[in-house]
Amino acid sequence: MELFFILVAAVFGLVCGSFFNVCIYRIPRDLSIVAPPSHCPKCEHRLPFWLNVPLLTYVLLRGRCYFCREPISVRYPLVELLTGLLFGAAALRFGLTPALARALILIFLLVPVTFIDLEFQIIPDGFSLPGIVIGLAGCWWWGGLVPWWEFLLGAAFGWLSLWLVATGYHCFTGRDGMGGGDLKLLAMLGAFLGCKALLPIILLSSLSGAVIGVGLVLWQGRDGRYAIPFGPFLAAGGLLYLFYGPQLLDFYWGLVLPA
């Protein structure tokens, strides 16, 4: 029964991933996610339901449109596969509990945000602002023994901490180093995961972002022009904390306060 439950969650994740691809393509372009129906963005031919099977369609068509034979972006199967794996992992980790609802909702918000930020370097408020409200409202259900004010502080300090960083960076360099979307995204993570999650998430995202940044400098040289969106690193840090929060806290405090 447990395996069946995990498989159902994974399949549901694949379907959600297909919907996320619609959101990732249309929302930054100010297009409706409802109409027109799914179609090839290159030849604009409407796709029948049998060409909309998550992951399987891409494999059978060998990554090309059925009608115009133009290549399909690898993002489509990647988003579907990632979402399916995350939903399945959440079902395995949390079982049929309120914590599973929190995990699925957070994944539902973070996956499209990650790929939109990677491609367009924006984080739409339509994800983060409702996410803050959902996180604060849902903490009464999935928060367990954690008091509600920890989630409220998580949202407030999540926004404030990155605002201080962004303001300080602007004062010293005269440039904007972080967008307002990042502030709202961390506030959303704080609303879902509580104030104790903020420091590990910031450390994880900053460290991974720094590694990628150094790699780009080594690859392109100091004069290379590149922009690194911070949202995907925040999302990855949030997901790591979602699945391994207690272990991350124990590891961190073990480094700060060795026995």
Short mmCIF file of C-alpha atoms in Angstrom, two decimals:
data_model
loop_
_atom_site.label_atom_id
_atom_site.label_comp_id
_atom_site.label_asym_id
_atom_site.label_seq_id
_atom_site.Cartn_x
_atom_site.Cartn_y
_atom_site.Cartn_z
CA MET A 1 0.00 0.00 0.00
CA GLU A 2 2.83 2.40 0.84
CA LEU A 3 4.51 1.81 -2.53
CA PHE A 4 1.21 2.36 -4.34
CA PHE A 5 0.70 5.63 -2.44
CA ILE A 6 4.17 6.83 -3.42
CA LEU A 7 3.61 5.90 -7.08
CA VAL A 8 0.28 7.74 -7.13
CA ALA A 9 1.98 10.82 -5.68
CA ALA A 10 4.76 10.59 -8.27
CA VAL A 11 2.29 10.29 -11.16
CA PHE A 12 0.35 13.23 -9.78
CA GLY A 13 3.65 15.11 -9.69
CA LEU A 14 4.26 14.35 -13.38
CA VAL A 15 0.84 15.78 -14.23
CA CYS A 16 1.51 18.86 -12.12
CA GLY A 17 4.88 19.23 -13.82
CA SER A 18 3.13 19.36 -17.19
CA PHE A 19 0.95 22.17 -15.86
CA PHE A 20 4.01 23.94 -14.46
CA ASN A 21 5.49 24.03 -17.95
CA VAL A 22 2.44 25.94 -19.11
CA CYS A 23 2.91 28.40 -16.24
CA ILE A 24 6.65 28.78 -16.88
CA TYR A 25 6.09 29.61 -20.54
CA ARG A 26 2.98 31.77 -20.29
CA ILE A 27 3.04 33.72 -17.02
CA PRO A 28 6.23 35.74 -17.74
CA ARG A 29 4.77 36.58 -21.17
CA ASP A 30 1.48 37.76 -19.64
CA LEU A 31 -0.45 34.99 -21.38
CA SER A 32 -3.44 33.13 -19.97
CA ILE A 33 -2.70 29.72 -18.48
CA VAL A 34 -6.21 28.58 -19.40
CA ALA A 35 -6.61 29.52 -23.05
CA PRO A 36 -5.65 28.73 -25.70
CA PRO A 37 -5.17 24.99 -25.07
CA SER A 38 -1.70 23.44 -25.16
CA HIS A 39 0.03 24.00 -28.47
CA CYS A 40 3.49 23.96 -29.99
CA PRO A 41 5.08 27.38 -29.37
CA LYS A 42 6.85 27.20 -32.75
CA CYS A 43 4.21 25.99 -35.22
CA GLU A 44 1.28 26.85 -32.90
CA HIS A 45 -0.47 23.59 -33.74
CA ARG A 46 -2.87 22.52 -31.02
CA LEU A 47 -1.72 19.40 -29.17
CA PRO A 48 -4.31 16.63 -28.70
CA PHE A 49 -4.46 14.93 -25.31
CA TRP A 50 -2.44 11.94 -26.51
CA LEU A 51 0.48 14.27 -27.24
CA ASN A 52 0.30 15.72 -23.74
CA VAL A 53 1.28 12.66 -21.71
CA PRO A 54 3.95 13.85 -19.25
CA LEU A 55 7.48 12.62 -19.96
CA LEU A 56 6.33 9.74 -22.19
CA THR A 57 5.42 11.99 -25.13
CA TYR A 58 8.86 13.61 -25.13
CA VAL A 59 10.58 10.23 -25.14
CA LEU A 60 8.41 8.72 -27.89
CA LEU A 61 8.76 11.80 -30.11
CA ARG A 62 12.50 11.91 -29.44
CA GLY A 63 12.29 15.49 -28.28
CA ARG A 64 10.63 16.90 -31.41
CA CYS A 65 7.22 18.34 -32.19
CA TYR A 66 4.90 15.78 -33.80
CA PHE A 67 3.76 18.31 -36.41
CA CYS A 68 6.67 20.61 -37.31
CA ARG A 69 9.54 18.38 -36.09
CA GLU A 70 11.18 21.33 -34.37
CA PRO A 71 13.08 20.40 -31.18
CA ILE A 72 11.20 20.58 -27.88
CA SER A 73 13.03 22.28 -25.03
CA VAL A 74 14.56 19.82 -22.58
CA ARG A 75 13.00 21.93 -19.85
CA TYR A 76 9.64 20.22 -20.42
CA PRO A 77 10.65 16.67 -19.44
CA LEU A 78 13.05 18.01 -16.80
CA VAL A 79 10.29 19.92 -14.97
CA GLU A 80 7.93 16.94 -15.20
CA LEU A 81 10.52 14.46 -13.95
CA LEU A 82 11.70 16.73 -11.14
CA THR A 83 8.15 17.37 -9.93
CA GLY A 84 7.29 13.67 -10.06
CA LEU A 85 10.38 12.77 -8.05
CA LEU A 86 9.74 15.49 -5.48
CA PHE A 87 6.10 14.50 -5.00
CA GLY A 88 7.08 10.85 -4.64
CA ALA A 89 9.86 11.73 -2.19
CA ALA A 90 7.43 13.84 -0.15
CA ALA A 91 4.96 10.95 0.05
CA LEU A 92 7.76 8.65 1.21
CA ARG A 93 9.11 11.13 3.75
CA PHE A 94 5.89 12.40 5.32
CA GLY A 95 3.22 9.77 4.63
CA LEU A 96 -0.45 10.67 4.77
CA THR A 97 -0.08 13.50 7.30
CA PRO A 98 -0.65 17.27 7.39
CA ALA A 99 3.10 17.66 6.78
CA LEU A 100 2.60 16.06 3.36
CA ALA A 101 0.09 18.76 2.43
CA ARG A 102 2.62 21.43 3.39
CA ALA A 103 5.33 19.71 1.36
CA LEU A 104 3.20 19.31 -1.78
CA ILE A 105 1.98 22.90 -1.67
CA LEU A 106 5.51 24.22 -1.19
CA ILE A 107 6.83 22.09 -4.06
CA PHE A 108 3.89 23.27 -6.18
CA LEU A 109 5.02 26.86 -5.61
CA LEU A 110 8.79 26.43 -5.76
CA VAL A 111 9.23 24.41 -8.96
CA PRO A 112 7.67 26.92 -11.38
CA VAL A 113 9.28 29.84 -9.53
CA THR A 114 12.70 28.21 -9.93
CA PHE A 115 12.46 27.75 -13.68
CA ILE A 116 10.83 31.13 -14.30
CA ASP A 117 13.65 32.82 -12.41
CA LEU A 118 16.27 30.80 -14.26
CA GLU A 119 14.87 31.76 -17.67
CA PHE A 120 13.49 35.26 -17.11
CA GLN A 121 15.16 36.37 -13.85
CA ILE A 122 11.86 37.35 -12.27
CA ILE A 123 9.79 35.84 -9.47
CA PRO A 124 6.10 36.59 -10.07
CA ASP A 125 4.19 37.88 -7.05
CA GLY A 126 1.39 35.52 -8.06
CA PHE A 127 3.38 32.69 -6.48
CA SER A 128 5.09 34.23 -3.46
CA LEU A 129 2.36 36.49 -2.07
CA PRO A 130 -0.40 33.84 -2.04
CA GLY A 131 2.25 31.45 -0.75
CA ILE A 132 2.85 33.66 2.28
CA VAL A 133 -0.87 33.71 3.03
CA ILE A 134 -1.21 29.93 2.56
CA GLY A 135 1.83 29.25 4.74
CA LEU A 136 0.56 31.41 7.59
CA ALA A 137 -2.98 30.05 7.34
CA GLY A 138 -1.86 26.43 7.11
CA CYS A 139 0.55 26.57 10.04
CA TRP A 140 -2.40 25.99 12.37
CA TRP A 141 -2.90 22.61 10.71
CA TRP A 142 0.59 21.32 9.90
CA GLY A 143 2.61 23.28 12.47
CA GLY A 144 2.20 20.60 15.14
CA LEU A 145 3.72 21.73 18.43
CA VAL A 146 5.47 24.70 16.81
CA PRO A 147 3.71 27.93 17.90
CA TRP A 148 2.04 29.99 15.18
CA TRP A 149 4.16 33.05 15.88
CA GLU A 150 7.30 31.24 14.70
CA PHE A 151 5.82 31.09 11.21
CA LEU A 152 4.77 34.74 11.41
CA LEU A 153 8.29 35.70 12.47
CA GLY A 154 9.63 33.49 9.68
CA ALA A 155 7.72 35.51 7.08
CA ALA A 156 8.70 38.86 8.62
CA PHE A 157 12.37 38.07 9.20
CA GLY A 158 12.63 36.30 5.85
CA TRP A 159 11.73 39.53 4.07
CA LEU A 160 13.70 41.77 6.44
CA SER A 161 16.94 39.77 6.34
CA LEU A 162 17.30 39.91 2.56
CA TRP A 163 16.11 43.53 2.49
CA LEU A 164 19.02 44.44 4.76
CA VAL A 165 21.44 42.53 2.53
CA ALA A 166 20.05 44.12 -0.64
CA THR A 167 20.10 47.62 0.89
CA GLY A 168 23.64 47.21 2.17
CA TYR A 169 24.85 45.94 -1.19
CA HIS A 170 23.24 48.88 -2.98
CA CYS A 171 24.77 51.37 -0.55
CA PHE A 172 28.28 49.99 -1.02
CA THR A 173 28.20 49.32 -4.77
CA GLY A 174 25.48 51.58 -6.14
CA ARG A 175 23.97 48.57 -7.91
CA ASP A 176 20.99 46.36 -7.25
CA GLY A 177 22.23 42.91 -6.31
CA MET A 178 18.92 41.33 -5.35
CA GLY A 179 15.39 41.77 -6.60
CA GLY A 180 12.25 42.22 -4.55
CA GLY A 181 11.07 38.80 -5.66
CA ASP A 182 13.85 37.15 -3.67
CA LEU A 183 12.71 38.94 -0.51
CA LYS A 184 9.14 37.74 -0.94
CA LEU A 185 10.30 34.22 -1.77
CA LEU A 186 12.27 33.92 1.48
CA ALA A 187 9.30 35.39 3.35
CA MET A 188 7.17 32.63 1.84
CA LEU A 189 9.67 29.98 2.92
CA GLY A 190 9.65 31.44 6.42
CA ALA A 191 5.85 31.34 6.48
CA PHE A 192 5.88 27.64 5.57
CA LEU A 193 8.91 26.45 7.54
CA GLY A 194 9.22 28.86 10.47
CA CYS A 195 11.88 31.30 11.60
CA LYS A 196 14.34 28.56 12.59
CA ALA A 197 14.60 27.57 8.93
CA LEU A 198 15.83 30.97 7.74
CA LEU A 199 19.49 30.78 8.74
CA PRO A 200 20.11 27.29 7.26
CA ILE A 201 18.28 28.28 4.05
CA ILE A 202 20.29 31.51 3.69
CA LEU A 203 23.57 29.70 4.37
CA LEU A 204 22.80 26.87 1.95
CA SER A 205 21.63 29.18 -0.82
CA SER A 206 24.51 31.63 -0.37
CA LEU A 207 27.13 28.88 -0.35
CA SER A 208 25.75 27.16 -3.43
CA GLY A 209 25.33 30.51 -5.21
CA ALA A 210 28.92 31.44 -4.41
CA VAL A 211 30.20 28.13 -5.78
CA ILE A 212 28.28 28.65 -9.03
CA GLY A 213 29.46 32.26 -9.22
CA VAL A 214 33.12 31.29 -8.81
CA GLY A 215 32.65 28.59 -11.43
CA LEU A 216 31.27 31.14 -13.90
CA VAL A 217 34.18 33.50 -13.24
CA LEU A 218 36.67 30.71 -13.86
CA TRP A 219 34.81 29.67 -17.01
CA GLN A 220 34.07 33.06 -18.56
CA GLY A 221 36.79 35.17 -16.97
CA ARG A 222 36.37 38.24 -14.81
CA ASP A 223 35.13 40.32 -17.73
CA GLY A 224 32.36 37.85 -18.60
CA ARG A 225 28.83 39.19 -18.27
CA TYR A 226 26.45 36.94 -16.46
CA ALA A 227 23.58 37.24 -14.06
CA ILE A 228 22.89 34.60 -11.45
CA PRO A 229 19.30 34.52 -10.20
CA PHE A 230 19.18 33.85 -6.47
CA GLY A 231 15.65 32.43 -6.42
CA PRO A 232 16.61 28.89 -7.50
CA PHE A 233 19.19 28.69 -4.71
CA LEU A 234 16.64 29.86 -2.14
CA ALA A 235 14.18 27.28 -3.46
CA ALA A 236 16.78 24.50 -3.28
CA GLY A 237 17.71 25.51 0.27
CA GLY A 238 14.04 25.55 1.24
CA LEU A 239 13.45 22.08 -0.18
CA LEU A 240 16.51 20.70 1.59
CA TYR A 241 15.23 22.11 4.85
CA LEU A 242 11.74 20.77 4.18
CA PHE A 243 13.08 17.22 3.92
CA TYR A 244 16.06 17.38 6.30
CA GLY A 245 15.35 20.29 8.65
CA PRO A 246 16.22 18.65 11.99
CA GLN A 247 19.39 17.10 10.58
CA LEU A 248 20.51 20.43 9.11
CA LEU A 249 19.92 22.21 12.41
CA ASP A 250 21.84 19.55 14.34
CA PHE A 251 24.72 19.77 11.85
CA TYR A 252 24.82 23.57 11.98
CA TRP A 253 24.75 23.83 15.77
CA GLY A 254 27.32 21.05 15.95
CA LEU A 255 29.68 23.28 13.96
CA VAL A 256 28.88 26.45 15.89
CA LEU A 257 28.78 24.87 19.35
CA PRO A 258 31.08 21.84 19.26
CA ALA A 259 30.86 19.53 22.25
#
